[in-house]
Coordinates of C-alpha atoms and ligand atoms in Angstrom, one line a residue:
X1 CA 73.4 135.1 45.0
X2 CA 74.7 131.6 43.9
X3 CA 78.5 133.4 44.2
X4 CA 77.8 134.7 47.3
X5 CA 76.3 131.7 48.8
X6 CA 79.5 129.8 47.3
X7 CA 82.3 132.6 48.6
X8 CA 80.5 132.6 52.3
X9 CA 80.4 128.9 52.7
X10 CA 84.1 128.4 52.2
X11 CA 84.8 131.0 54.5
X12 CA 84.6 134.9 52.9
X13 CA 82.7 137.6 54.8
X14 CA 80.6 138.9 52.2
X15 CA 78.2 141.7 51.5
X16 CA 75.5 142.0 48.6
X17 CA 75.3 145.1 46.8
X18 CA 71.7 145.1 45.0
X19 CA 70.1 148.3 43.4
X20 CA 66.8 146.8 43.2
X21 CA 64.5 146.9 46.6
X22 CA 64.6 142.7 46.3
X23 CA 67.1 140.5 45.7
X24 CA 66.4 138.0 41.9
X25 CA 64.0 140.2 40.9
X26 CA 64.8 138.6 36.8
X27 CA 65.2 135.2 38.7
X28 CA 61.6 134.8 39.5
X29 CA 60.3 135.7 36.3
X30 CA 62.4 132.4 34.8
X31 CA 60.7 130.0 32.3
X32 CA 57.3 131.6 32.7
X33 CA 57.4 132.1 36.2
X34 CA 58.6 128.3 36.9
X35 CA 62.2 129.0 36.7
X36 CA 64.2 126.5 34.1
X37 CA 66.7 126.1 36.5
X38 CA 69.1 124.1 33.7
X39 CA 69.4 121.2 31.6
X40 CA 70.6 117.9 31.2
X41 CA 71.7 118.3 27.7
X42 CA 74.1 120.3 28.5
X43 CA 76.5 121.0 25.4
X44 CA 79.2 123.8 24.0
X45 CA 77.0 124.1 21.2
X46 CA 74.3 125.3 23.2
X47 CA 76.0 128.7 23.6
X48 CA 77.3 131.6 21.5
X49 CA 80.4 130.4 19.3
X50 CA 83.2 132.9 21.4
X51 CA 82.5 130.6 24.5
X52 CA 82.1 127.3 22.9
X53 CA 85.8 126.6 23.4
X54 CA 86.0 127.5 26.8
X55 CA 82.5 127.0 28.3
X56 CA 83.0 122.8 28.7
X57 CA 85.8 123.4 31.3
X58 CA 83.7 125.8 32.9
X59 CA 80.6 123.0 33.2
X60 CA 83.2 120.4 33.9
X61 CA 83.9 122.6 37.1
X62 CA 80.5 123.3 38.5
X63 CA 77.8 121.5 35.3
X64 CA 73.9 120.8 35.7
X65 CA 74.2 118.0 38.6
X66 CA 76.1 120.6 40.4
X67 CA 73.2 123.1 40.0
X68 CA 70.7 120.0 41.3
X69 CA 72.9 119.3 44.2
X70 CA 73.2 122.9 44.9
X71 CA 69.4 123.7 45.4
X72 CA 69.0 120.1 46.7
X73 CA 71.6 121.6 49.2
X74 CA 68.8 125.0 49.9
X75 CA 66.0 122.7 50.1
X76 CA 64.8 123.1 46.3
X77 CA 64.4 119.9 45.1
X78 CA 64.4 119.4 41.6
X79 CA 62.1 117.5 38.4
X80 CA 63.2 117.2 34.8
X81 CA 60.7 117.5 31.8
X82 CA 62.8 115.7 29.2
X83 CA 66.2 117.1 30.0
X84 CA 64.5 120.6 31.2
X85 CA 64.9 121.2 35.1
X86 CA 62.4 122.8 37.1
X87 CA 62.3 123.2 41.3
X88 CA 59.4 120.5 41.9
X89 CA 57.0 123.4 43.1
X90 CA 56.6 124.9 39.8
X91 CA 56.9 128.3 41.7
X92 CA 60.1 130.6 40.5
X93 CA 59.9 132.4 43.7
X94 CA 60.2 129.4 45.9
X95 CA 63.1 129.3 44.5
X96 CA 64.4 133.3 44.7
X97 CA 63.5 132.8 48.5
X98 CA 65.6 129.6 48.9
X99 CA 68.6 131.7 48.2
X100 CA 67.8 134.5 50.1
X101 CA 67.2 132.4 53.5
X102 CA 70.4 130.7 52.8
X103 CA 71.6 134.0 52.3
X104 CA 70.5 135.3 55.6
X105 CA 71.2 132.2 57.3
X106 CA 75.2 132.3 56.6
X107 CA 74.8 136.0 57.8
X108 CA 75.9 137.5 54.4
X109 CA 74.9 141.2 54.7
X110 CA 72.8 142.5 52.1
X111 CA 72.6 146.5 50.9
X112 CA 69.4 147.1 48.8
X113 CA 68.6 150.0 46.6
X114 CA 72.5 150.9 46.8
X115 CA 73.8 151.2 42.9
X116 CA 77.5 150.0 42.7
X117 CA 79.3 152.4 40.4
X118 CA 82.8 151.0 40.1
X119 CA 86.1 149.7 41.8
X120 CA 89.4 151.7 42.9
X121 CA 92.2 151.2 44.1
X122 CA 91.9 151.7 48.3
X123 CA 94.9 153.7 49.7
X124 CA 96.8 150.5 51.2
X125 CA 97.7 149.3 47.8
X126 CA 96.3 145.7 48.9
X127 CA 92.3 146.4 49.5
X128 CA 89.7 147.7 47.0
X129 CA 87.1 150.3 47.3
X130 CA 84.3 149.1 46.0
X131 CA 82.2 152.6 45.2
X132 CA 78.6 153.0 45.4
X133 CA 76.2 155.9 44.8
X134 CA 75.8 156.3 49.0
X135 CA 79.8 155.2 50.2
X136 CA 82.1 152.8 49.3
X137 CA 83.4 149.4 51.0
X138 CA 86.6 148.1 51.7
X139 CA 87.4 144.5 50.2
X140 CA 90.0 142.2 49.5
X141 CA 87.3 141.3 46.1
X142 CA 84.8 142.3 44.7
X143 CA 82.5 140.2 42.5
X144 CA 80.5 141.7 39.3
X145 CA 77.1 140.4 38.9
X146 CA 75.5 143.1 37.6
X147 CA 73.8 141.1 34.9
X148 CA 72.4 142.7 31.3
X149 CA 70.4 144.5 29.4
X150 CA 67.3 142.3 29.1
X151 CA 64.3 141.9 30.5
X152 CA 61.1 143.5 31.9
X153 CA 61.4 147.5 33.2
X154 CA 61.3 146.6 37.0
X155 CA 64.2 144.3 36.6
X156 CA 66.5 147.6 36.2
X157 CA 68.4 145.9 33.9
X158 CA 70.4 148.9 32.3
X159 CA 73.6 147.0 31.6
X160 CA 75.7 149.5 34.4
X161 CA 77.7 145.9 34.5
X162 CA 79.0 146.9 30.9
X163 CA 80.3 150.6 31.8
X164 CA 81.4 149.8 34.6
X165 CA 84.0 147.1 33.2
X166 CA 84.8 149.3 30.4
X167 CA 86.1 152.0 32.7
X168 CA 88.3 149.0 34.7
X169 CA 89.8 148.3 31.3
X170 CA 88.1 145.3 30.2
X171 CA 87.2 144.9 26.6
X172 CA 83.2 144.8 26.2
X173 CA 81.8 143.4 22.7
X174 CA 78.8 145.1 21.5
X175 CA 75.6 144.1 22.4
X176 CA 72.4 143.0 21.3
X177 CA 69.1 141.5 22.0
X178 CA 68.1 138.1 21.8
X179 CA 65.7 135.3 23.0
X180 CA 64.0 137.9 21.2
X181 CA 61.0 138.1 18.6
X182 CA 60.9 140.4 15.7
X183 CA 58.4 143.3 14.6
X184 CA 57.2 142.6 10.7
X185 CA 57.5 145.5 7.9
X186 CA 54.6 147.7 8.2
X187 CA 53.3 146.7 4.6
X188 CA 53.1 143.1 5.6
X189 CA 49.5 141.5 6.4
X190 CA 49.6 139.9 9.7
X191 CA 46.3 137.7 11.4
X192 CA 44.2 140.4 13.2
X193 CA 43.5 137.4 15.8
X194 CA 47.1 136.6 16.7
X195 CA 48.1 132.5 15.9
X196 CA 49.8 129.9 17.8
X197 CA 51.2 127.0 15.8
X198 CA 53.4 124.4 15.6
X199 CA 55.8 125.4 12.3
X200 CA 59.3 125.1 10.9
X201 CA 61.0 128.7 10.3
X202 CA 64.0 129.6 8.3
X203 CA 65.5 133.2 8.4
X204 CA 67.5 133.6 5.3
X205 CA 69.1 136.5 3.8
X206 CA 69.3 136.5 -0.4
X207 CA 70.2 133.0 -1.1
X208 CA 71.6 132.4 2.7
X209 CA 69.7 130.6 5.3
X210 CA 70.9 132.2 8.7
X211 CA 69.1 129.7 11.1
X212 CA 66.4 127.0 11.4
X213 CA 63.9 126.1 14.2
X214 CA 60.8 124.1 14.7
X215 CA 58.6 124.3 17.4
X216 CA 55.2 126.4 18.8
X217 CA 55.6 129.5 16.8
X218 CA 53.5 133.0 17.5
X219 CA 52.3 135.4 14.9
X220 CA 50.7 138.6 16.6
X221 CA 50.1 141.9 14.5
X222 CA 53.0 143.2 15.0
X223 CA 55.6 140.3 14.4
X224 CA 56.5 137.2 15.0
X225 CA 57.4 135.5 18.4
X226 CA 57.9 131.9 20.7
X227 CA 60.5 129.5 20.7
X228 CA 61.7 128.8 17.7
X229 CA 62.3 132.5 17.1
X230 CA 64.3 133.4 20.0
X231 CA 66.1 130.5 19.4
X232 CA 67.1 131.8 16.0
X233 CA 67.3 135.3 17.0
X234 CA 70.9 135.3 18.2
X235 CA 72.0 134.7 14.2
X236 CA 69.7 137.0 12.8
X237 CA 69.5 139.9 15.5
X238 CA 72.7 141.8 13.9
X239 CA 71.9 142.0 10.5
X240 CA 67.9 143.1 11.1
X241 CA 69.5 145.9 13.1
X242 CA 71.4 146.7 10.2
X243 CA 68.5 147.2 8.0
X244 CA 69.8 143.7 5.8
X245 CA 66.2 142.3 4.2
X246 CA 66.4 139.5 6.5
X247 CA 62.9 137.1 5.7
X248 CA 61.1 134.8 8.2
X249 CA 60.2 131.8 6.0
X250 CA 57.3 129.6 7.9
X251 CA 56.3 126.3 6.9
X252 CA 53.0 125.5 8.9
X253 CA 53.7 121.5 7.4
X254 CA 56.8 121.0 9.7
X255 CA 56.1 117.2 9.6
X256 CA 55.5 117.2 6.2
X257 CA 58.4 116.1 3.3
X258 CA 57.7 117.3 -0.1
X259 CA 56.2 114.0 -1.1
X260 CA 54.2 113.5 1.7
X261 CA 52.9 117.3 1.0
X262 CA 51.9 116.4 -2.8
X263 CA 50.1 113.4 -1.5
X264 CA 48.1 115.6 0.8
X265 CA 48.0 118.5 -1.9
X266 CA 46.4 116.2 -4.2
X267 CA 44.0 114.9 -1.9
X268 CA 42.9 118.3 -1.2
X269 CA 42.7 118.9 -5.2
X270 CA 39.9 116.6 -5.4
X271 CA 37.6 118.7 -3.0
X272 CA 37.6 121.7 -5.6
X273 CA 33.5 121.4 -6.2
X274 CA 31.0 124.0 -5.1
X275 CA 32.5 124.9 -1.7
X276 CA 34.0 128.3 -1.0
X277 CA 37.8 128.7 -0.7
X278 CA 37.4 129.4 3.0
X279 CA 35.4 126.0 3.3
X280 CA 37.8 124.5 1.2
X281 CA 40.6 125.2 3.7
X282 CA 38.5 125.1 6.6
X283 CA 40.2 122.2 7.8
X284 CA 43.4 122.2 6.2
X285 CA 45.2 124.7 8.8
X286 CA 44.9 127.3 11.6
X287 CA 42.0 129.6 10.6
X288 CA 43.8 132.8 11.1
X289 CA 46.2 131.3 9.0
X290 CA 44.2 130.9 6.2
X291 CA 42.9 134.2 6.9
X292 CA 46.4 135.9 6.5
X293 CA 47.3 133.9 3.7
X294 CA 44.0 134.8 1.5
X295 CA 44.6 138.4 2.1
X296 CA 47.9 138.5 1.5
X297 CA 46.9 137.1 -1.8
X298 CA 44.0 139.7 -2.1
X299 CA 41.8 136.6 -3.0
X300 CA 38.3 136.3 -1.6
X301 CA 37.1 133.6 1.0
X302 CA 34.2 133.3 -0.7
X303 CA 35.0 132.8 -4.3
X304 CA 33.9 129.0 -5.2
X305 CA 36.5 126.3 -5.7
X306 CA 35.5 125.4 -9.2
X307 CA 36.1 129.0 -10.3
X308 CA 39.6 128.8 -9.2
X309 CA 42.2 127.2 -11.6
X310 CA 44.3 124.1 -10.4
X311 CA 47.2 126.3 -10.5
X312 CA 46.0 128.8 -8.5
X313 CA 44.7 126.6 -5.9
X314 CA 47.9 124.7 -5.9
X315 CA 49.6 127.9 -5.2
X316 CA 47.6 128.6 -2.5
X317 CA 48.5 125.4 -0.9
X318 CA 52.0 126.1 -1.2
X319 CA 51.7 129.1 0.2
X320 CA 51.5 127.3 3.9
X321 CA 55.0 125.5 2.9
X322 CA 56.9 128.9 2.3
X323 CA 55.0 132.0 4.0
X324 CA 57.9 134.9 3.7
X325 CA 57.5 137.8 6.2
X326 CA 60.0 140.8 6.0
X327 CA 62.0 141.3 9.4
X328 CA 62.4 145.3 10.6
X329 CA 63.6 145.1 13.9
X330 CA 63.5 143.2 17.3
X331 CA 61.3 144.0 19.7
X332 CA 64.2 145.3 21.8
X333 CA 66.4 144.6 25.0
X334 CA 62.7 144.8 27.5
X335 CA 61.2 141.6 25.3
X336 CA 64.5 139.6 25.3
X337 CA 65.5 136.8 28.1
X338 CA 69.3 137.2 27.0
X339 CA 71.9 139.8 25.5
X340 CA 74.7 138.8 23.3
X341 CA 77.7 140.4 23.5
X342 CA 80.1 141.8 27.1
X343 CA 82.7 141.5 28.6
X344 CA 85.3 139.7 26.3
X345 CA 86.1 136.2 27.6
X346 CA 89.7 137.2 26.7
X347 CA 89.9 139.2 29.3
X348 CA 88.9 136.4 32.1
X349 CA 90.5 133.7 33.5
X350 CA 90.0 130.5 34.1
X351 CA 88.6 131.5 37.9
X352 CA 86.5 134.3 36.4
X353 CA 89.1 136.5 37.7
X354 CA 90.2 139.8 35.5
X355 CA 93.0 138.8 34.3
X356 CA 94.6 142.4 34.7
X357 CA 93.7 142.2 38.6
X358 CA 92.8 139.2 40.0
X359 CA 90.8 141.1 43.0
X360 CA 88.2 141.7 40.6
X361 CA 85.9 138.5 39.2
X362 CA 82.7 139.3 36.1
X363 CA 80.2 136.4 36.2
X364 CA 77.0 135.9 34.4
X365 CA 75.4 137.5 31.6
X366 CA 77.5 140.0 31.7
X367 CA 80.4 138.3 30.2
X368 CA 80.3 137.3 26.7
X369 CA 78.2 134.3 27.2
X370 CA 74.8 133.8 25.9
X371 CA 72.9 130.0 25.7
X372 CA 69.8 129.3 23.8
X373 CA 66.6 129.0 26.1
X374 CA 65.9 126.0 28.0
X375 CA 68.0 126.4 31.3
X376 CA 71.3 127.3 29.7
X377 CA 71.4 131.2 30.9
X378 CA 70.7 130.5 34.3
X379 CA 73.1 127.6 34.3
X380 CA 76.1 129.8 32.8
X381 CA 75.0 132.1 36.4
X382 CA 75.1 129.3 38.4
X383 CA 78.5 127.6 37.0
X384 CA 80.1 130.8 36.8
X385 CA 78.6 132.1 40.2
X386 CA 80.0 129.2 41.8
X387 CA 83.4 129.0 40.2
X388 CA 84.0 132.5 41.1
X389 CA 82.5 132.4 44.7
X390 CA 84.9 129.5 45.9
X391 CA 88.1 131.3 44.0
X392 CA 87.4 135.0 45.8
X393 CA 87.0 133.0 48.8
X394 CA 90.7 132.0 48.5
X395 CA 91.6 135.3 47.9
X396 CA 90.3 136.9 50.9
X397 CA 91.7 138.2 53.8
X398 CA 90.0 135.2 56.4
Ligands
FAD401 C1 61.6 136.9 31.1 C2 62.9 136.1 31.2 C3 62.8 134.7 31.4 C4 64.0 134.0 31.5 N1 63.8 132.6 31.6 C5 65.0 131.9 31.8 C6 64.9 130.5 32.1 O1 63.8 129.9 32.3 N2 66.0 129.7 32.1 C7 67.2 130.3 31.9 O2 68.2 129.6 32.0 N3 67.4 131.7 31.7 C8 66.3 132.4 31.7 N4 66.4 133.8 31.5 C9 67.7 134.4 31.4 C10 68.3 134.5 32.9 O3 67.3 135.0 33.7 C11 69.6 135.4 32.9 O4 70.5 134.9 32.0 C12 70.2 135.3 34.3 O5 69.3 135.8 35.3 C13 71.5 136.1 34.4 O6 71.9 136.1 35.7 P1 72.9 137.3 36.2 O7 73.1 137.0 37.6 O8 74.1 137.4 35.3 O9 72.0 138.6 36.1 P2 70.6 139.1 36.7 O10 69.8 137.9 37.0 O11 70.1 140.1 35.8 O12 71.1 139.7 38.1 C14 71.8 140.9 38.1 C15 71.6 141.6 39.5 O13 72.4 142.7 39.6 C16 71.6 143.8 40.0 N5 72.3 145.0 39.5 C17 72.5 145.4 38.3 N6 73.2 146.5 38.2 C18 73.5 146.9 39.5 C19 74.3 147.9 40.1 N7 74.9 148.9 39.3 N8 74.3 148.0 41.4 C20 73.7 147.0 42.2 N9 73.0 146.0 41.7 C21 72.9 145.9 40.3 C22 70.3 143.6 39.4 O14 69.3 144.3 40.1 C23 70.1 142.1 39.6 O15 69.6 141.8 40.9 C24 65.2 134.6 31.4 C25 65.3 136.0 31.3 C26 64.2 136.7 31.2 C27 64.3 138.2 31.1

């Protein structure tokens, strides 16, 4: 939408090719439903390592005040939460139907429930045929858009986008899910209740530590889930699918150093009197925690303090610094917000343009671009949208 909008305002004639029977059906799912448009902290780092070199040229060209100004531009205005950048509403489908008036308004034409299938060569030698599953169009370019795997059922996200530029010749790096959360091995003991924390989590791999997040974790029976994991996800996701005995290590005393946990281990040492173990920890953390943690050590909530030795109870203590749970697999491409992996940036240049025929532009998630969450996937649509909008423009026939 945000290339179209770009490629009609500077003069192209363009049509919309959408399989879905709406037009930003993923859009207005965004951020919980309230769209995290971008963000001002805007950095290399805050993408996969094969576009860190060239993604700051890209956000030079079209970066988050470009995205503000842009919306600002359809009406959308725009609030930060710390860096985080919402439309003011709150509403992700305010801001779907912002592009589509504009849409309408510039009189770009839109097909829906049409599936584009590829791109030929038209008989002129000049034109393409862009080919769809009910005709195909003539065109002097043709824009791919067709996003990823990720994402909810109704999205349709079935990664045609990566076929598709396979057959055109383009080289596609594998793919995987992430933004994701994980499942947990079927023999570990997870809280029946489901918990939502604050924590620190490592994943580590034998002796290596793979990634590192803090923030409001979620443990459900079946795995583990929220920020900090998809965050890490994109470092871990290969090797779980590999069957590696990747481990989630959660400390629920982020904010807690090791001195300032033996101070408060201590403290808790003195309550070791007649009170149970459960009353003993009653206040100490989450009480699903605690319930997880006592299983998992097959000890009873109700044994009394002073019948448990200092060492024991010190251990138990610990156990909240250091809770190890065994990774099995994601929870697949429906559950993620991103894939990693498509269309090799090698193959693209600097306008987004194939670099075997420039008629042809790949924008979004389906290149090999992927950002951590926090407005940094829709920004790399909106940037590249934009860049390649204004260059197929040029090349057009107006
Ligand atoms: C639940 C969820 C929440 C998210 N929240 C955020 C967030 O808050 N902030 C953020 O930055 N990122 C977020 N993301 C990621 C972000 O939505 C995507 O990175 C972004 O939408 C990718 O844009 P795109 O245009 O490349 O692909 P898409 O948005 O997926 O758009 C692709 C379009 O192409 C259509 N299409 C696909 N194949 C064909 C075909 N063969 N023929 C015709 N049409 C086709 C699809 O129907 C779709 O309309 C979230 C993702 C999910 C799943």
């Amino acid at each position: 939408m945000c290339a179209a909008i770009h490629a009609a305002r500077n003069g192209a004639k363009v049509t919309i090719i959408e399989k879905n029977e709406s037009l930003g059906k993923k859009l207005s799912m965004t951020g919980n439903g309230r769209c995290n448009l971008t963000n001002l902290d805007m950095r290399a780092e805050c993408f996969n390592p094969a576009a860190a070199a060239r993604i700051k040229d890209w956000l030079t060209a079209f970066g988050p005040a470009d995205t503000i100004e842009f919306f600002k531009s359809l009406g959308v205005v725009t609030q930060s939460e710390e860096g985080y950048i919402y439309p003011i509403s709150g509403q992700a489908k305010t801001v779907v139907m912002a592009l589509e008036n504009e849409i309408k308004r510039i009189g770009i034409e839109v097909k829906f429930k049409e599936q584009f299938k590829g791109v030929e060569n038209s008989g002129d030698g000049n034109s393409i045929s862009v080919v769809t599953n009910l005709g195909r169009y003539e065109a002097d370019v043709c824009i791919i858009a067709a996003g990823s795997l990720s994402g909810p059922k109704s999205t349709l996200s079935t990664g045609d986008g990566y076929y598709i530029c396979k057959k055109l010749g383009m080289n596609v790096k594998d793919t995987h899910p992430a933004l994701v959360g994980f499942k947990c091995g079927a023999e570990e003991v997870m809280p029946s209740q489901g918990v939502r924390c604050e924590a620190g989590i490592s994943f580590v791999l034998g002796n290596e530590e793979l990634a590192a997040e803090e923030g409001e974790l979620q443990i459900t029976a079946e795995g583990i889930s929220g920020i900090p994991v998809m965050q890490a996800s994109r470092n871990v996701i290969k090797l779980v699918e590999e069957g590696k005995p990747v481990l989630a290590v959660i400390d629920f005393f982020p904010d807690y150093d090791d001195e300032r946990f033996a101070e408060l281990k201590k403290d808790m040492m003195r309550l070791r009197d007649d009170r149970t173990l459960q009353e003993f920890l009653l206040g100490f953390s989450n009480s699903n925690v605690t319930e997880m943690i006592l299983s998992r050590m097959k000890l009873s909530p109700g044994m009394k303090m002073r019948n448990i030795s200092e060492s024991m109870a010190e251990c138990v203590l610990d156990s909240y610094r250091a809770l190890k749970l065994a990774l099995v697999d994601s929870f697949g491409y429906q559950a993620s917000q991103v894939t990693t992996g498509g269309v090799s940036l090698g193959d693209i240049g600097d306008d987004l343009s194939f670099v075997a025929d420039k008629r042809i532009f790949v924008i979004g998630e389906l290149l090999d671009v992927d950002g951590r969450c926090g407005g940094y996937n829709l920004q790399w649509a909106f940037t590249s949208g934009a860049i390649a909008g204004k260059a197929a423009a040029m090349e057009t026939d107006m």
